[in-house]
């Protein structure tokens, strides 16, 4: 958890029986920056563009946007509300907040497993970003020839040694940041650097849309063709909405447990979702016009960012300089997301096992290195191992994004809408009646009860070909 500690004067410590008093975030901006620090990452610059490319463009984007508002956002708000009320890790939060004996805490457990699965492939992709920093510096990827950039990417991922080294280096960096306790510093840095990354994306987007032949890319992004919307495409857009908002697994519940009592939760969540979605769309506008202009296949899959982005930089003034900054800032953005995932894991272990934070962090990092290797090696040594027809990389991605997050989201919505109690939800979201937002909260309750769960069940049944 990246957090800004408050001084006792700023915000009172939140005391909850049976749990350690928690330091709270200090300001509204601090909360927004911290939650965005987890949300913005590879999901925006890598996953959103490549999935849009493999899923046919505009139709996928439309379902993603609808999923953010109807599915992800209500679940995000619920997570924040439950987390702040319980002031505990997700598993204990459900134990405290559910009055019945029903095993709601299982949602927290699924979430912890989900974070492990996400990290297993996320650390590999972050490793690719890391590996591109020296390549940007030595100029080896500075070319407008997509065949060359593709070759460089393929040789990076098909070499088992480099694939493992970059992943483990990334994990070592995350482990160090957490055990040195400098994630607060990283968060402060993110606050400054994220706007620079956004500006850089705007610059790249402008270059991209002005390339000759770029309009086909804009058409791909914005001309609606619903024929591409098959059941798996819809499910993956739903999964992406949860993945992007870091919601459906308890990470955001942990963040909620650090929120000050006077924070307007729905307001913060809406701002967070809008900012996060805009950054994803911006990355799409930076990439797709160039994809079409450079003759790259839009459905290239996970390599898309790494093949395309260097060619855009190579076609603009001061391109190499901007490219170095781009990969450095992108790497820093991925750190925020990874730290939030690892800290969720470590905080959970810490409240359970009597071991120091350093030891638990080290154990988690080693376990992730061992397990994640299966994803790292899925384009080389383990290329032929395909459980359920998917490589380990794709399997971890599929299971975490398309199964654990939406299932977690479904149960969180059911809990908040039906089981937690209307009074508790209203108390948490209106700050005990001090905010003037009862209308909004009432509308949210209807969505949580009827819209989110029903849509999620339909999407699941549809993708299982039951309806
Ligand atoms: N939202 C992050 C991203 O888009 C990934 C993430 C998912 C982080 C779930 C935390 C929890 O990169």
mmCIF file of N, CA, C and O in Angstrom, residues 122-187:
data_model
loop_
_atom_site.group_PDB
_atom_site.id
_atom_site.type_symbol
_atom_site.label_atom_id
_atom_site.label_comp_id
_atom_site.label_asym_id
_atom_site.label_seq_id
_atom_site.Cartn_x
_atom_site.Cartn_y
_atom_site.Cartn_z
ATOM 1 N N UNK A 122 2.384 -9.910 -15.147
ATOM 2 C CA UNK A 122 2.616 -8.458 -15.168
ATOM 3 C C UNK A 122 4.105 -8.147 -15.017
ATOM 4 O O UNK A 122 4.642 -7.254 -15.679
ATOM 5 N N UNK A 123 4.762 -8.911 -14.148
ATOM 6 C CA UNK A 123 6.189 -8.662 -13.905
ATOM 7 C C UNK A 123 7.013 -8.934 -15.165
ATOM 8 O O UNK A 123 8.039 -8.307 -15.384
ATOM 9 N N UNK A 124 6.535 -9.862 -15.993
ATOM 10 C CA UNK A 124 7.254 -10.145 -17.247
ATOM 11 C C UNK A 124 7.118 -8.948 -18.200
ATOM 12 O O UNK A 124 8.103 -8.487 -18.779
ATOM 13 N N UNK A 125 5.896 -8.444 -18.318
ATOM 14 C CA UNK A 125 5.687 -7.324 -19.247
ATOM 15 C C UNK A 125 6.426 -6.076 -18.745
ATOM 16 O O UNK A 125 7.043 -5.341 -19.524
ATOM 17 N N UNK A 126 6.408 -5.864 -17.424
ATOM 18 C CA UNK A 126 7.194 -4.755 -16.876
ATOM 19 C C UNK A 126 8.667 -4.944 -17.193
ATOM 20 O O UNK A 126 9.388 -3.982 -17.437
ATOM 21 N N UNK A 127 9.102 -6.208 -17.146
ATOM 22 C CA UNK A 127 10.489 -6.517 -17.490
ATOM 23 C C UNK A 127 10.791 -6.112 -18.942
ATOM 24 O O UNK A 127 11.869 -5.604 -19.237
ATOM 25 N N UNK A 128 9.817 -6.310 -19.830
ATOM 26 C CA UNK A 128 10.025 -5.892 -21.232
ATOM 27 C C UNK A 128 10.202 -4.376 -21.292
ATOM 28 O O UNK A 128 11.070 -3.868 -21.992
ATOM 29 N N UNK A 129 9.354 -3.660 -20.530
ATOM 30 C CA UNK A 129 9.464 -2.190 -20.534
ATOM 31 C C UNK A 129 10.853 -1.790 -20.031
ATOM 32 O O UNK A 129 11.526 -0.940 -20.610
ATOM 33 N N UNK A 130 11.266 -2.479 -18.967
ATOM 34 C CA UNK A 130 12.593 -2.198 -18.389
ATOM 35 C C UNK A 130 13.689 -2.448 -19.425
ATOM 36 O O UNK A 130 14.601 -1.639 -19.607
ATOM 37 N N UNK A 131 13.563 -3.553 -20.144
ATOM 38 C CA UNK A 131 14.585 -3.911 -21.137
ATOM 39 C C UNK A 131 14.624 -2.899 -22.281
ATOM 40 O O UNK A 131 15.656 -2.733 -22.938
ATOM 41 N N UNK A 132 13.502 -2.228 -22.517
ATOM 42 C CA UNK A 132 13.465 -1.250 -23.620
ATOM 43 C C UNK A 132 14.148 0.067 -23.257
ATOM 44 O O UNK A 132 14.422 0.869 -24.149
ATOM 45 N N UNK A 133 14.417 0.289 -21.964
ATOM 46 C CA UNK A 133 15.100 1.542 -21.600
ATOM 47 C C UNK A 133 16.522 1.559 -22.190
ATOM 48 O O UNK A 133 16.856 2.490 -22.932
ATOM 49 N N UNK A 134 17.376 0.533 -21.923
ATOM 50 C CA UNK A 134 18.696 0.554 -22.571
ATOM 51 C C UNK A 134 18.619 0.502 -24.096
ATOM 52 O O UNK A 134 19.438 1.116 -24.782
ATOM 53 N N UNK A 135 17.610 -0.194 -24.614
ATOM 54 C CA UNK A 135 17.481 -0.253 -26.091
ATOM 55 C C UNK A 135 17.145 1.135 -26.651
ATOM 56 O O UNK A 135 17.539 1.474 -27.770
ATOM 57 N N UNK A 136 16.375 1.907 -25.879
ATOM 58 C CA UNK A 136 16.058 3.271 -26.330
ATOM 59 C C UNK A 136 17.315 4.133 -26.241
ATOM 60 O O UNK A 136 17.581 4.954 -27.115
ATOM 61 N N UNK A 137 18.106 3.906 -25.178
ATOM 62 C CA UNK A 137 19.311 4.727 -24.991
ATOM 63 C C UNK A 137 20.351 4.424 -26.077
ATOM 64 O O UNK A 137 20.936 5.337 -26.668
ATOM 65 N N UNK A 138 20.566 3.114 -26.370
ATOM 66 C CA UNK A 138 21.605 2.813 -27.377
ATOM 67 C C UNK A 138 21.074 2.954 -28.817
ATOM 68 O O UNK A 138 21.814 2.788 -29.785
ATOM 69 N N UNK A 139 19.782 3.257 -28.926
ATOM 70 C CA UNK A 139 19.236 3.563 -30.252
ATOM 71 C C UNK A 139 18.887 2.341 -31.085
ATOM 72 O O UNK A 139 18.440 2.481 -32.228
ATOM 73 N N UNK A 140 19.046 1.127 -30.515
ATOM 74 C CA UNK A 140 18.826 -0.059 -31.349
ATOM 75 C C UNK A 140 17.366 -0.223 -31.787
ATOM 76 O O UNK A 140 17.092 -0.865 -32.789
ATOM 77 N N UNK A 141 16.423 0.367 -31.027
ATOM 78 C CA UNK A 141 15.019 0.233 -31.459
ATOM 79 C C UNK A 141 14.536 1.490 -32.180
ATOM 80 O O UNK A 141 13.349 1.643 -32.464
ATOM 81 N N UNK A 142 15.476 2.402 -32.449
ATOM 82 C CA UNK A 142 15.085 3.689 -33.042
ATOM 83 C C UNK A 142 14.985 3.554 -34.557
ATOM 84 O O UNK A 142 15.890 3.909 -35.301
ATOM 85 N N UNK A 143 13.879 3.000 -35.026
ATOM 86 C CA UNK A 143 13.702 2.805 -36.459
ATOM 87 C C UNK A 143 12.228 2.865 -36.825
ATOM 88 O O UNK A 143 11.368 2.522 -36.009
ATOM 89 N N UNK A 144 11.951 3.287 -38.055
ATOM 90 C CA UNK A 144 10.555 3.304 -38.503
ATOM 91 C C UNK A 144 10.189 1.984 -39.190
ATOM 92 O O UNK A 144 9.077 1.820 -39.665
ATOM 93 N N UNK A 145 11.148 1.064 -39.211
ATOM 94 C CA UNK A 145 10.905 -0.220 -39.872
ATOM 95 C C UNK A 145 10.312 -1.215 -38.863
ATOM 96 O O UNK A 145 11.005 -1.743 -37.989
ATOM 97 N N UNK A 146 9.003 -1.463 -39.009
ATOM 98 C CA UNK A 146 8.325 -2.315 -38.032
ATOM 99 C C UNK A 146 8.860 -3.744 -38.033
ATOM 100 O O UNK A 146 8.794 -4.447 -37.016
ATOM 101 N N UNK A 147 9.410 -4.188 -39.178
ATOM 102 C CA UNK A 147 9.957 -5.546 -39.209
ATOM 103 C C UNK A 147 11.160 -5.632 -38.262
ATOM 104 O O UNK A 147 11.376 -6.657 -37.595
ATOM 105 N N UNK A 148 11.927 -4.546 -38.194
ATOM 106 C CA UNK A 148 13.092 -4.537 -37.292
ATOM 107 C C UNK A 148 12.638 -4.523 -35.834
ATOM 108 O O UNK A 148 13.113 -5.316 -35.005
ATOM 109 N N UNK A 149 11.683 -3.644 -35.502
ATOM 110 C CA UNK A 149 11.248 -3.580 -34.098
ATOM 111 C C UNK A 149 10.603 -4.910 -33.682
ATOM 112 O O UNK A 149 10.774 -5.364 -32.555
ATOM 113 N N UNK A 150 9.921 -5.543 -34.616
ATOM 114 C CA UNK A 150 9.305 -6.829 -34.295
ATOM 115 C C UNK A 150 10.386 -7.873 -34.012
ATOM 116 O O UNK A 150 10.307 -8.633 -33.044
ATOM 117 N N UNK A 151 11.416 -7.873 -34.856
ATOM 118 C CA UNK A 151 12.517 -8.830 -34.679
ATOM 119 C C UNK A 151 13.181 -8.658 -33.313
ATOM 120 O O UNK A 151 13.479 -9.647 -32.623
ATOM 121 N N UNK A 152 13.387 -7.399 -32.924
ATOM 122 C CA UNK A 152 14.035 -7.130 -31.633
ATOM 123 C C UNK A 152 13.161 -7.645 -30.486
ATOM 124 O O UNK A 152 13.633 -8.288 -29.550
ATOM 125 N N UNK A 153 11.850 -7.392 -30.608
ATOM 126 C CA UNK A 153 10.952 -7.852 -29.549
ATOM 127 C C UNK A 153 10.932 -9.382 -29.467
ATOM 128 O O UNK A 153 11.033 -9.964 -28.383
ATOM 129 N N UNK A 154 10.830 -10.009 -30.629
ATOM 130 C CA UNK A 154 10.755 -11.469 -30.645
ATOM 131 C C UNK A 154 12.031 -12.067 -30.046
ATOM 132 O O UNK A 154 11.984 -13.012 -29.249
ATOM 133 N N UNK A 155 13.193 -11.459 -30.363
ATOM 134 C CA UNK A 155 14.410 -12.072 -29.804
ATOM 135 C C UNK A 155 14.483 -11.868 -28.290
ATOM 136 O O UNK A 155 15.055 -12.683 -27.576
ATOM 137 N N UNK A 156 13.843 -10.805 -27.790
ATOM 138 C CA UNK A 156 13.824 -10.601 -26.332
ATOM 139 C C UNK A 156 12.989 -11.685 -25.641
ATOM 140 O O UNK A 156 13.409 -12.276 -24.647
ATOM 141 N N UNK A 157 11.813 -11.969 -26.196
ATOM 142 C CA UNK A 157 10.931 -12.889 -25.469
ATOM 143 C C UNK A 157 11.212 -14.363 -25.757
ATOM 144 O O UNK A 157 10.821 -15.233 -24.990
ATOM 145 N N UNK A 158 11.886 -14.638 -26.885
ATOM 146 C CA UNK A 158 12.133 -16.055 -27.181
ATOM 147 C C UNK A 158 13.456 -16.542 -26.602
ATOM 148 O O UNK A 158 13.777 -17.724 -26.699
ATOM 149 N N UNK A 159 14.206 -15.626 -26.006
ATOM 150 C CA UNK A 159 15.434 -16.048 -25.339
ATOM 151 C C UNK A 159 15.109 -16.284 -23.860
ATOM 152 O O UNK A 159 14.797 -15.336 -23.131
ATOM 153 N N UNK A 160 15.145 -17.551 -23.414
ATOM 154 C CA UNK A 160 14.704 -17.828 -22.040
ATOM 155 C C UNK A 160 15.518 -17.060 -20.991
ATOM 156 O O UNK A 160 14.969 -16.646 -19.969
ATOM 157 N N UNK A 161 16.786 -16.840 -21.277
ATOM 158 C CA UNK A 161 17.623 -16.163 -20.271
ATOM 159 C C UNK A 161 17.196 -14.701 -20.119
ATOM 160 O O UNK A 161 16.912 -14.234 -19.008
ATOM 161 N N UNK A 162 17.100 -13.996 -21.248
ATOM 162 C CA UNK A 162 16.712 -12.577 -21.107
ATOM 163 C C UNK A 162 15.287 -12.464 -20.555
ATOM 164 O O UNK A 162 15.010 -11.597 -19.729
ATOM 165 N N UNK A 163 14.392 -13.360 -20.986
ATOM 166 C CA UNK A 163 13.011 -13.288 -20.488
ATOM 167 C C UNK A 163 12.986 -13.435 -18.969
ATOM 168 O O UNK A 163 12.257 -12.710 -18.274
ATOM 169 N N UNK A 164 13.806 -14.347 -18.445
ATOM 170 C CA UNK A 164 13.829 -14.541 -16.986
ATOM 171 C C UNK A 164 14.533 -13.389 -16.289
ATOM 172 O O UNK A 164 14.068 -12.885 -15.261
ATOM 173 N N UNK A 165 15.658 -12.956 -16.860
ATOM 174 C CA UNK A 165 16.439 -11.900 -16.200
ATOM 175 C C UNK A 165 15.605 -10.623 -16.054
ATOM 176 O O UNK A 165 15.565 -10.010 -14.984
ATOM 177 N N UNK A 166 14.891 -10.236 -17.120
ATOM 178 C CA UNK A 166 14.138 -8.973 -17.006
ATOM 179 C C UNK A 166 13.007 -9.092 -15.980
ATOM 180 O O UNK A 166 12.725 -8.154 -15.234
ATOM 181 N N UNK A 167 12.392 -10.265 -15.922
ATOM 182 C CA UNK A 167 11.312 -10.428 -14.938
ATOM 183 C C UNK A 167 11.863 -10.378 -13.510
ATOM 184 O O UNK A 167 11.312 -9.720 -12.636
ATOM 185 N N UNK A 168 12.952 -11.088 -13.299
ATOM 186 C CA UNK A 168 13.507 -11.128 -11.935
ATOM 187 C C UNK A 168 14.082 -9.778 -11.520
ATOM 188 O O UNK A 168 14.010 -9.398 -10.357
ATOM 189 N N UNK A 169 14.631 -9.058 -12.490
ATOM 190 C CA UNK A 169 15.130 -7.718 -12.180
ATOM 191 C C UNK A 169 13.973 -6.829 -11.737
ATOM 192 O O UNK A 169 14.061 -6.096 -10.745
ATOM 193 N N UNK A 170 12.892 -6.932 -12.467
ATOM 194 C CA UNK A 170 11.712 -6.153 -12.116
ATOM 195 C C UNK A 170 11.233 -6.520 -10.708
ATOM 196 O O UNK A 170 10.974 -5.651 -9.875
ATOM 197 N N UNK A 171 11.174 -7.836 -10.429
ATOM 198 C CA UNK A 171 10.727 -8.275 -9.102
ATOM 199 C C UNK A 171 11.674 -7.785 -8.011
ATOM 200 O O UNK A 171 11.242 -7.387 -6.924
ATOM 201 N N UNK A 172 12.986 -7.811 -8.311
ATOM 202 C CA UNK A 172 13.962 -7.361 -7.317
ATOM 203 C C UNK A 172 13.733 -5.879 -7.013
ATOM 204 O O UNK A 172 13.784 -5.450 -5.848
ATOM 205 N N UNK A 173 13.447 -5.099 -8.054
ATOM 206 C CA UNK A 173 13.213 -3.664 -7.843
ATOM 207 C C UNK A 173 11.969 -3.452 -6.969
ATOM 208 O O UNK A 173 11.979 -2.686 -6.010
ATOM 209 N N UNK A 174 10.904 -4.189 -7.279
ATOM 210 C CA UNK A 174 9.670 -4.054 -6.480
ATOM 211 C C UNK A 174 9.934 -4.469 -5.033
ATOM 212 O O UNK A 174 9.539 -3.790 -4.081
ATOM 213 N N UNK A 175 10.638 -5.599 -4.871
ATOM 214 C CA UNK A 175 10.947 -6.092 -3.520
ATOM 215 C C UNK A 175 11.754 -5.063 -2.744
ATOM 216 O O UNK A 175 11.467 -4.791 -1.574
ATOM 217 N N UNK A 176 12.738 -4.473 -3.402
ATOM 218 C CA UNK A 176 13.578 -3.481 -2.730
ATOM 219 C C UNK A 176 12.755 -2.263 -2.306
ATOM 220 O O UNK A 176 12.872 -1.791 -1.170
ATOM 221 N N UNK A 177 11.926 -1.794 -3.228
ATOM 222 C CA UNK A 177 11.110 -0.613 -2.921
ATOM 223 C C UNK A 177 10.237 -0.880 -1.700
ATOM 224 O O UNK A 177 10.146 -0.059 -0.791
ATOM 225 N N UNK A 178 9.651 -2.076 -1.656
ATOM 226 C CA UNK A 178 8.761 -2.367 -0.523
ATOM 227 C C UNK A 178 9.560 -2.567 0.757
ATOM 228 O O UNK A 178 9.232 -2.014 1.801
ATOM 229 N N UNK A 179 10.647 -3.331 0.678
ATOM 230 C CA UNK A 179 11.325 -3.575 1.955
ATOM 231 C C UNK A 179 12.092 -2.365 2.456
ATOM 232 O O UNK A 179 12.291 -2.218 3.650
ATOM 233 N N UNK A 180 12.499 -1.478 1.571
ATOM 234 C CA UNK A 180 13.133 -0.248 2.057
ATOM 235 C C UNK A 180 12.082 0.766 2.531
ATOM 236 O O UNK A 180 12.414 1.833 3.022
ATOM 237 N N UNK A 181 10.807 0.393 2.327
ATOM 238 C CA UNK A 181 9.735 1.291 2.776
ATOM 239 C C UNK A 181 9.704 2.603 2.011
ATOM 240 O O UNK A 181 9.341 3.647 2.557
ATOM 241 N N UNK A 182 10.104 2.575 0.738
ATOM 242 C CA UNK A 182 10.119 3.846 -0.001
ATOM 243 C C UNK A 182 8.958 3.958 -0.981
ATOM 244 O O UNK A 182 8.973 4.786 -1.880
ATOM 245 N N UNK A 183 7.923 3.121 -0.769
ATOM 246 C CA UNK A 183 6.810 3.215 -1.720
ATOM 247 C C UNK A 183 6.107 4.564 -1.621
ATOM 248 O O UNK A 183 5.537 5.045 -2.584
ATOM 249 N N UNK A 184 6.188 5.187 -0.418
ATOM 250 C CA UNK A 184 5.605 6.535 -0.292
ATOM 251 C C UNK A 184 6.327 7.514 -1.204
ATOM 252 O O UNK A 184 5.715 8.356 -1.835
ATOM 253 N N UNK A 185 7.639 7.358 -1.246
ATOM 254 C CA UNK A 185 8.441 8.226 -2.114
ATOM 255 C C UNK A 185 8.085 8.003 -3.567
ATOM 256 O O UNK A 185 7.936 8.937 -4.347
ATOM 257 N N UNK A 186 7.886 6.724 -3.923
ATOM 258 C CA UNK A 186 7.511 6.407 -5.302
ATOM 259 C C UNK A 186 6.164 7.042 -5.628
ATOM 260 O O UNK A 186 5.944 7.571 -6.692
ATOM 261 N N UNK A 187 5.281 6.994 -4.620
ATOM 262 C CA UNK A 187 3.963 7.574 -4.884
ATOM 263 C C UNK A 187 4.058 9.074 -5.123
ATOM 264 O O UNK A 187 3.418 9.619 -6.023
#
